[in-house]
XYZ file of C-alpha atoms in Angstrom:
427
model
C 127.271 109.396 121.877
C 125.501 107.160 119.028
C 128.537 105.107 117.229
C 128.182 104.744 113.361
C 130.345 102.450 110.870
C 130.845 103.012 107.355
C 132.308 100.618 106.043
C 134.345 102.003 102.435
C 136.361 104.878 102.075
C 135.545 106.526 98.463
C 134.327 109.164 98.125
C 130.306 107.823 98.854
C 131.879 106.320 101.827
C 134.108 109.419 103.214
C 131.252 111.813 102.445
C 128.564 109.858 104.012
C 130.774 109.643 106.930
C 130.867 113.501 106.824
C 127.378 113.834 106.651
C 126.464 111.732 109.755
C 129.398 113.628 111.622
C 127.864 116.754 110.630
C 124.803 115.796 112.616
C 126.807 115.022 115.923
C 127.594 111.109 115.190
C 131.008 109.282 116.690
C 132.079 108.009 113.186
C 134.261 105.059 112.569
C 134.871 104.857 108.667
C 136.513 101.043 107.457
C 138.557 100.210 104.452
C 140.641 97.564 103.208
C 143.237 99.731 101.788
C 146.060 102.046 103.644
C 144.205 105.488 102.195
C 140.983 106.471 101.590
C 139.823 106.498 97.777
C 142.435 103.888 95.786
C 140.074 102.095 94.130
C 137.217 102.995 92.174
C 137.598 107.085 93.534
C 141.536 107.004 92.039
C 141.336 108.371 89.027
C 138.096 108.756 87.295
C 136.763 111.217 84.672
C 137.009 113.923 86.708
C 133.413 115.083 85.995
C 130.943 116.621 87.999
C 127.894 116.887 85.480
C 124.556 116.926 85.858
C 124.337 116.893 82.573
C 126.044 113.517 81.936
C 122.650 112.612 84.246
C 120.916 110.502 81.321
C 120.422 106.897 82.262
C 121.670 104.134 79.962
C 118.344 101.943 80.288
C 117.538 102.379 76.597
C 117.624 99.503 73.786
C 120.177 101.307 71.509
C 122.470 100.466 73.988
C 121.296 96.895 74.684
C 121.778 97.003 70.529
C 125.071 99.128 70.521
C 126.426 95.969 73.059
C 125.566 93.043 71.344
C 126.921 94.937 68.154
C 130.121 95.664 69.584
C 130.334 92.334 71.450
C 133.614 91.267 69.257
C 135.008 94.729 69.078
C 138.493 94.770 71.637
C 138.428 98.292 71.354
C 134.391 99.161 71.291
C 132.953 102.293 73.642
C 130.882 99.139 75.321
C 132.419 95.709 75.591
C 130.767 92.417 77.093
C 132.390 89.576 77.354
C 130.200 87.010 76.447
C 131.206 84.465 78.952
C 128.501 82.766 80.384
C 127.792 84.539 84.115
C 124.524 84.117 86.372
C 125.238 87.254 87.915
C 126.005 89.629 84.303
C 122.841 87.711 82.585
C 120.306 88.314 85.298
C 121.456 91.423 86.291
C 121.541 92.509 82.239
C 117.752 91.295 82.199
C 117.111 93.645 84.608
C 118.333 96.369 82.868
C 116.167 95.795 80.338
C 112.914 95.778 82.585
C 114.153 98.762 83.962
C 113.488 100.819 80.159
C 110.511 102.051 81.303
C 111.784 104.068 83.913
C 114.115 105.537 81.496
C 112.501 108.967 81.668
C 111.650 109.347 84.886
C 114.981 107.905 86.326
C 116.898 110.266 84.024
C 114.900 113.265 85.423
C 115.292 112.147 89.286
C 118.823 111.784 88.630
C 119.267 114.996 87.388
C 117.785 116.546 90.376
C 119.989 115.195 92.425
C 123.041 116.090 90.511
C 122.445 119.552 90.874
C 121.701 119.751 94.292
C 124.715 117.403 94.771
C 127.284 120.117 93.266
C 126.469 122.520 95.548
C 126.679 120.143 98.672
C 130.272 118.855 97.551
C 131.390 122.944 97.040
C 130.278 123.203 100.302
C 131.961 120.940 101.890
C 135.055 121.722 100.142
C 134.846 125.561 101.539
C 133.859 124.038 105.434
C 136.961 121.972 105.239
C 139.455 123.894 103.841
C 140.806 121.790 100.861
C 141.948 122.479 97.174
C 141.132 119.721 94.684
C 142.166 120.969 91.480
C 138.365 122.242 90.670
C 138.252 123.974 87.407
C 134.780 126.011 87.320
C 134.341 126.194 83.294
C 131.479 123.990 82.252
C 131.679 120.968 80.711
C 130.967 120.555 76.723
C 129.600 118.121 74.919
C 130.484 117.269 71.327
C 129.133 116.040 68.203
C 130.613 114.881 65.053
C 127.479 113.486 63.578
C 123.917 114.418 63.306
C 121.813 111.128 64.874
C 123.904 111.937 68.250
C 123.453 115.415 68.176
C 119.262 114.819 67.884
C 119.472 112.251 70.212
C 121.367 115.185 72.663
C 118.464 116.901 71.865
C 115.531 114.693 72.981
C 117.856 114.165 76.632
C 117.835 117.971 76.986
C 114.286 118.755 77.146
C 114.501 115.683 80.477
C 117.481 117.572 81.795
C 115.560 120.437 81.529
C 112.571 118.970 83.214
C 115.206 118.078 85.905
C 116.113 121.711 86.252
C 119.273 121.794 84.300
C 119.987 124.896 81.925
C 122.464 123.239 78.965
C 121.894 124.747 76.069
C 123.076 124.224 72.156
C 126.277 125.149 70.516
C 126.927 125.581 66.759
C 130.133 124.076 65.375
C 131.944 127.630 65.302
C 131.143 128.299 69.003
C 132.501 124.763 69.894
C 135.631 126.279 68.941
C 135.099 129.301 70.639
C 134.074 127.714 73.983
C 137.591 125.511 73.659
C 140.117 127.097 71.467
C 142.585 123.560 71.994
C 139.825 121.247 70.229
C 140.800 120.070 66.680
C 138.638 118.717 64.090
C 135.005 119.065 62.370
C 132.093 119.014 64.553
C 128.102 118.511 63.812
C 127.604 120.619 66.953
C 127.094 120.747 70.868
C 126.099 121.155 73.949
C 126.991 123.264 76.924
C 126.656 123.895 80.467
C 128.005 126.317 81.983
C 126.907 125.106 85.786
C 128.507 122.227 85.626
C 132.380 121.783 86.765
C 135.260 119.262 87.353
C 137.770 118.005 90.009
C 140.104 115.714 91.614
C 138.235 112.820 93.072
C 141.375 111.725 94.847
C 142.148 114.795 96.470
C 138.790 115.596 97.251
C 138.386 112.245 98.798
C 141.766 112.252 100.686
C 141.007 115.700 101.878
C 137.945 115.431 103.358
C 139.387 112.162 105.282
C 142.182 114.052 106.819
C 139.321 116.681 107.908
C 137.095 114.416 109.398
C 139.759 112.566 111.340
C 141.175 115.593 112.745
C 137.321 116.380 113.769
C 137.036 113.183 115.533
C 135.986 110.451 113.119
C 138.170 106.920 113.662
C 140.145 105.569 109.885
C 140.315 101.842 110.155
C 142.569 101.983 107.260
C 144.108 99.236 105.934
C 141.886 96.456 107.671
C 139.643 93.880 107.076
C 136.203 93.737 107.839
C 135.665 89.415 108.907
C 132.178 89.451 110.391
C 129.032 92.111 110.704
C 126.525 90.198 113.493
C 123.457 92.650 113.537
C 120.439 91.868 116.654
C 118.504 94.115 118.162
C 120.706 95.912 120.671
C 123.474 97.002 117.997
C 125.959 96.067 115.464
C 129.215 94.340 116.440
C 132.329 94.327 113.646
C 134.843 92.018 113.722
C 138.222 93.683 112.153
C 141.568 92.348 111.435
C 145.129 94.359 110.518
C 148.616 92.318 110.293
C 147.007 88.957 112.173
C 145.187 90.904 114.936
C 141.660 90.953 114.962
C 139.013 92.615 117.173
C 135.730 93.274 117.846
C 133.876 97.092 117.876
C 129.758 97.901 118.731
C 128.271 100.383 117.114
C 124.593 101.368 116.996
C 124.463 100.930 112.856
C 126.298 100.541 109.896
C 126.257 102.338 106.536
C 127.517 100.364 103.634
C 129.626 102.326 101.231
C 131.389 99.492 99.865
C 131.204 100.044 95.918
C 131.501 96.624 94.112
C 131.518 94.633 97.523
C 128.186 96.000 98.766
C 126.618 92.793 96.743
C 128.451 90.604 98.700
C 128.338 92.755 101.817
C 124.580 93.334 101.727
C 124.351 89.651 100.993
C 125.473 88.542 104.490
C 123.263 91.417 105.876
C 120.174 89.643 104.450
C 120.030 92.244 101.580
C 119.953 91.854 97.648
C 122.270 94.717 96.528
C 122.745 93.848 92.886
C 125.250 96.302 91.903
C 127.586 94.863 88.511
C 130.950 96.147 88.166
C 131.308 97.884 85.009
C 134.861 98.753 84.123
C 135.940 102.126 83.049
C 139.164 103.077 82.218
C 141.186 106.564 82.514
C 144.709 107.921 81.561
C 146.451 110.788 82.882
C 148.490 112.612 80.642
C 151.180 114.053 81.874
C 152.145 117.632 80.612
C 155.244 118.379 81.343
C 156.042 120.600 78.384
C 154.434 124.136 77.890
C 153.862 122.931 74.129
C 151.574 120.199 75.859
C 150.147 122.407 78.042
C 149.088 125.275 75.846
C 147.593 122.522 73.609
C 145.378 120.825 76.053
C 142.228 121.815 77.057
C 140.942 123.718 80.045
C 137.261 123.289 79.275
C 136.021 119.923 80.399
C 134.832 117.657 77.365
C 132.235 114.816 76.330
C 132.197 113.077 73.863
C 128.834 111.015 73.678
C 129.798 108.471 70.516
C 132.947 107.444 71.544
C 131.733 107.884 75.377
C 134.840 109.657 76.598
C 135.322 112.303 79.001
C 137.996 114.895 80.085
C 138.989 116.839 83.028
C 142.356 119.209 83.373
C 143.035 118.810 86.670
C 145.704 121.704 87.273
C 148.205 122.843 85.034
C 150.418 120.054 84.367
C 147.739 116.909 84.098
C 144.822 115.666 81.522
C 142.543 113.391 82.705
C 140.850 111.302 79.905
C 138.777 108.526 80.623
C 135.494 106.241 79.442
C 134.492 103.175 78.452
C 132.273 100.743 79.918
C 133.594 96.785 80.487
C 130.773 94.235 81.569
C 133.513 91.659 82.620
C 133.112 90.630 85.894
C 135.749 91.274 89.144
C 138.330 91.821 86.991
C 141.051 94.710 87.402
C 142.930 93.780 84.480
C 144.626 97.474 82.097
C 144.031 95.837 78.801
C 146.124 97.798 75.758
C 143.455 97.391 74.003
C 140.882 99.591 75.987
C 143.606 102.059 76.864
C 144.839 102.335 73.361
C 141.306 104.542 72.135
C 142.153 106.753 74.732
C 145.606 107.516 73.367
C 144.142 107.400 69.822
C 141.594 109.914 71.250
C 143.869 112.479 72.738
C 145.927 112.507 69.368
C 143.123 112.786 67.188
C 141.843 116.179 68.827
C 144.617 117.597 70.469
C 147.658 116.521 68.121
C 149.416 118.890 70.157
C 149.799 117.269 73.532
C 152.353 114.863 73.896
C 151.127 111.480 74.834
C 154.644 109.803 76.134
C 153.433 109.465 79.417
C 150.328 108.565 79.721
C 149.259 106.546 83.110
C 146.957 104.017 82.742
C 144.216 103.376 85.469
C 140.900 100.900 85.534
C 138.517 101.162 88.368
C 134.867 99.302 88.794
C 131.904 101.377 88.818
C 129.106 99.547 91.029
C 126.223 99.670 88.708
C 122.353 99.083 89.754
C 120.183 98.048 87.015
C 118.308 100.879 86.874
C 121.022 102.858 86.992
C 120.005 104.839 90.260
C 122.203 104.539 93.564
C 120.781 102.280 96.470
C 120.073 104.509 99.566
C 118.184 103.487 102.429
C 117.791 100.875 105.053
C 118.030 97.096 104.817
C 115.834 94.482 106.012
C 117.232 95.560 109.393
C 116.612 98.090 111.345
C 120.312 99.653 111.733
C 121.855 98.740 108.289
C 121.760 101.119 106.019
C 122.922 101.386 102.357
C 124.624 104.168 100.295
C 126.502 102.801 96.800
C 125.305 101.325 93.612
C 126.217 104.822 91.774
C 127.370 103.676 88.967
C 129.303 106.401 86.652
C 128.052 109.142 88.573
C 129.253 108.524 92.215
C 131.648 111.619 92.304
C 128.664 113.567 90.637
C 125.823 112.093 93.073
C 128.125 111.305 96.685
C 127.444 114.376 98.639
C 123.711 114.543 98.126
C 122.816 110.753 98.736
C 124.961 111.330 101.806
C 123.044 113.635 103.199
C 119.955 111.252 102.133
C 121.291 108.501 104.183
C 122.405 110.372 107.146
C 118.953 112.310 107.706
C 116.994 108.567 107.445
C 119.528 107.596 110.281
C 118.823 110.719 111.840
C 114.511 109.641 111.720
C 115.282 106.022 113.672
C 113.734 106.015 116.435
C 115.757 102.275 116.630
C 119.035 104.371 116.807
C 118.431 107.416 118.242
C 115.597 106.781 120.961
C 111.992 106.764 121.029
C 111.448 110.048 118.927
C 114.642 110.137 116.587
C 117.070 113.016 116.301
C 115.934 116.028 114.537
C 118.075 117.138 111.530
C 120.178 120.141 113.254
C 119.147 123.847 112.121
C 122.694 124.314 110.797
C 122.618 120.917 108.540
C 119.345 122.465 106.927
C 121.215 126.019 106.449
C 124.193 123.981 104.678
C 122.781 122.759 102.307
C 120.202 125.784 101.227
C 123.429 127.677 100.890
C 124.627 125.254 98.596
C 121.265 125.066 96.453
């Protein structure tokens, strides 16, 4: 049987894994960590929205961060310390304008047919992760975001998203909870939210019970790539050893730079900080005041998720600041703020903090595909939408390891009748 490595256990990582299994690989999935998703795939927004599929490439924003460059507390922070890697990669963002449009629409289309892969999944394997199928809103309190909203619509439409407008009145309708005066919004109904964590976590116990190998809590110390195969070089508590496999996927988030770098590949993913807080509701005053319906708000560029009864995910922000895993009060103190401005009803004693990196490409899309070599391939460089985009770029990596000839023998390995039935169900 054709051996695989992953190397990264998020939720890019765990699903890629299950993609390649799905087509009859021997899997062996890599991270540094004890459990699958603790980093980055802990505790983010929660969101699964296509229509949060607009790609920040635009100069407002390149304006919005220069303006808020002093501001501890601004929606987009960067911290002006001089940095090759921010600068150059920031340069690129800007070349990458032009694409705005079209990269907004690709993205999009991916979205959507990812949210039907990851439902899929979910249903094969037999896991709950607190999904909440309501829609998510988006709100406005001012006009120049709400027509701004409006221009991204007709490219989510173009993308083959259905979100249509909301007056303020049916804001309130859509989520009774929601306090204060609105301009207008945004809704769609197709889109949906979950627990990353438990998704993640579930699907690894599922795949390891189908076969797949968890080299949790170990270091990868070497990747030596020729033409016969891939050997890895692992280490846990001062033992190391060395595994063949016949390639390697990269699902590293934030290390696939330095990762790729080794492999002979430029993988220039950043890593923007975002920050979340779970608020804990462990009152029924709290609880009736919270909101079911999932919620974004595009100024202040937070989002919500109620994952179950008892916990309210809020979370946002974007922190150009380097490697740095820092929970500055400062950043987490909006959130707070937040909550308490529009739902003055939830109690906000205990709050968790959390800050993850998002590994961000410069244009925004994810990097999937092969390397300069002919059995490393790359899946990560998502950005904010990696729990929105995972299942469907797995499935995009695991059928272009399912065309090498390289790895699979002189003709490839055809993409199995039942893979192709998956995911039309889930279209």
């Amino acid at each position: 049987m054709t051996r695989l490595a992953v190397i990264g256990a998020g939720i890019t990582g765990v699903t890629t894994a299950s993609s390649l299994m799905d087509r009859g690989y021997d899997v062996t999935l890599f991270d540094r960590n004890r459990y699958a998703a603790m980093q980055t795939s802990f505790a983010n927004g929660g969101q699964l929205s296509a229509s949060n599929a607009e790609t920040w490439n635009r100069w407002s924003t390149v304006f919005k961060g220069m303006k808020w460059m002093m501001t501890r507390g601004a929606p987009l922070l960067v911290n002006p310390k001089p940095s090759w890697h921010k600068y150059s990669w920031m340069a690129e963002f800007v070349a990458s304008i032009p694409q705005y449009r079209a990269n907004t629409i690709e993205t999009t289309r991916m979205a959507i047919a990812a949210r039907g892969l990851l439902r899929e999944k979910a249903e094969r394997h037999g896991f709950d992760f607190d999904c909440e199928d309501r829609g998510i809103l988006h709100i406005y309190t001012n006009k120049a975001e709400f027509d701004h909203a409006t221009e991204v619509n007709k490219l989510l439409a173009e993308g083959g998203l259905d979100r249509r407008a909301v007056a303020p009145e049916e804001v309130r309708q859509i989520e009774p909870a929601l306090r204060g005066d609105f301009y207008g919004g945004y809704y769609t109904e197709s889109d949906f939210t979950g627990d990353i964590h438990r998704y993640t976590t579930g699907l690894a116990k599922s795949i390891e019970a189908g076969g797949a190998a968890l080299r949790f809590g170990t270091d990868v110390d070497a990747i030596d790539v020729d033409d016969n195969g891939v050997r890895i070089t692992w280490s846990r508590n001062n033992e190391s050893q060395t595994e063949a496999f016949d390639a390697i996927v990269v699902c590293a988030g934030v290390e696939s730079r330095r990762i790729g770098a080794q492999l002979g590949d430029r993988v220039n993913v950043y890593p923007v900080k975002g920050y979340s807080i779970t608020v804990r509701l462990d009152d029924e005053e709290s609880q009736r005041a919270a909101p079911w319906i999932s919620l974004l708000d595009d100024e202040a560029k937070v989002v919500t998720s109620r994952l179950g009864k008892d916990r309210f995910r809020i979370a946002g922000t974007a922190e150009f600041n380097g490697y740095n895993l820092d929970i500055r009060d400062d950043r987490i103190r909006p959130l707070v703020k937040w909550c308490e401005r529009f739902f003055p009803g939830v109690s906000t004693e205990h709050a968790i903090p959390w800050a993850g990196l998002r590994p961000m490409m410069p244009n925004m899309m994810p990097k999937v595909g092969q390397g300069v070599r002919d059995r490393v391939y790359y899946n990560t460089g998502h950005g904010h939408l990696g729990w929105t985009l995972s299942a469907v770029t797995a499935e995009m990596v695991s059928e272009m390891v399912a065309a090498s000839k390289v790895i699979n023998g002189h003709s490839g390995r055809q993409v199995s009748k039942t893979s192709e039935v998956r995911r039309a169900k889930a279209a």
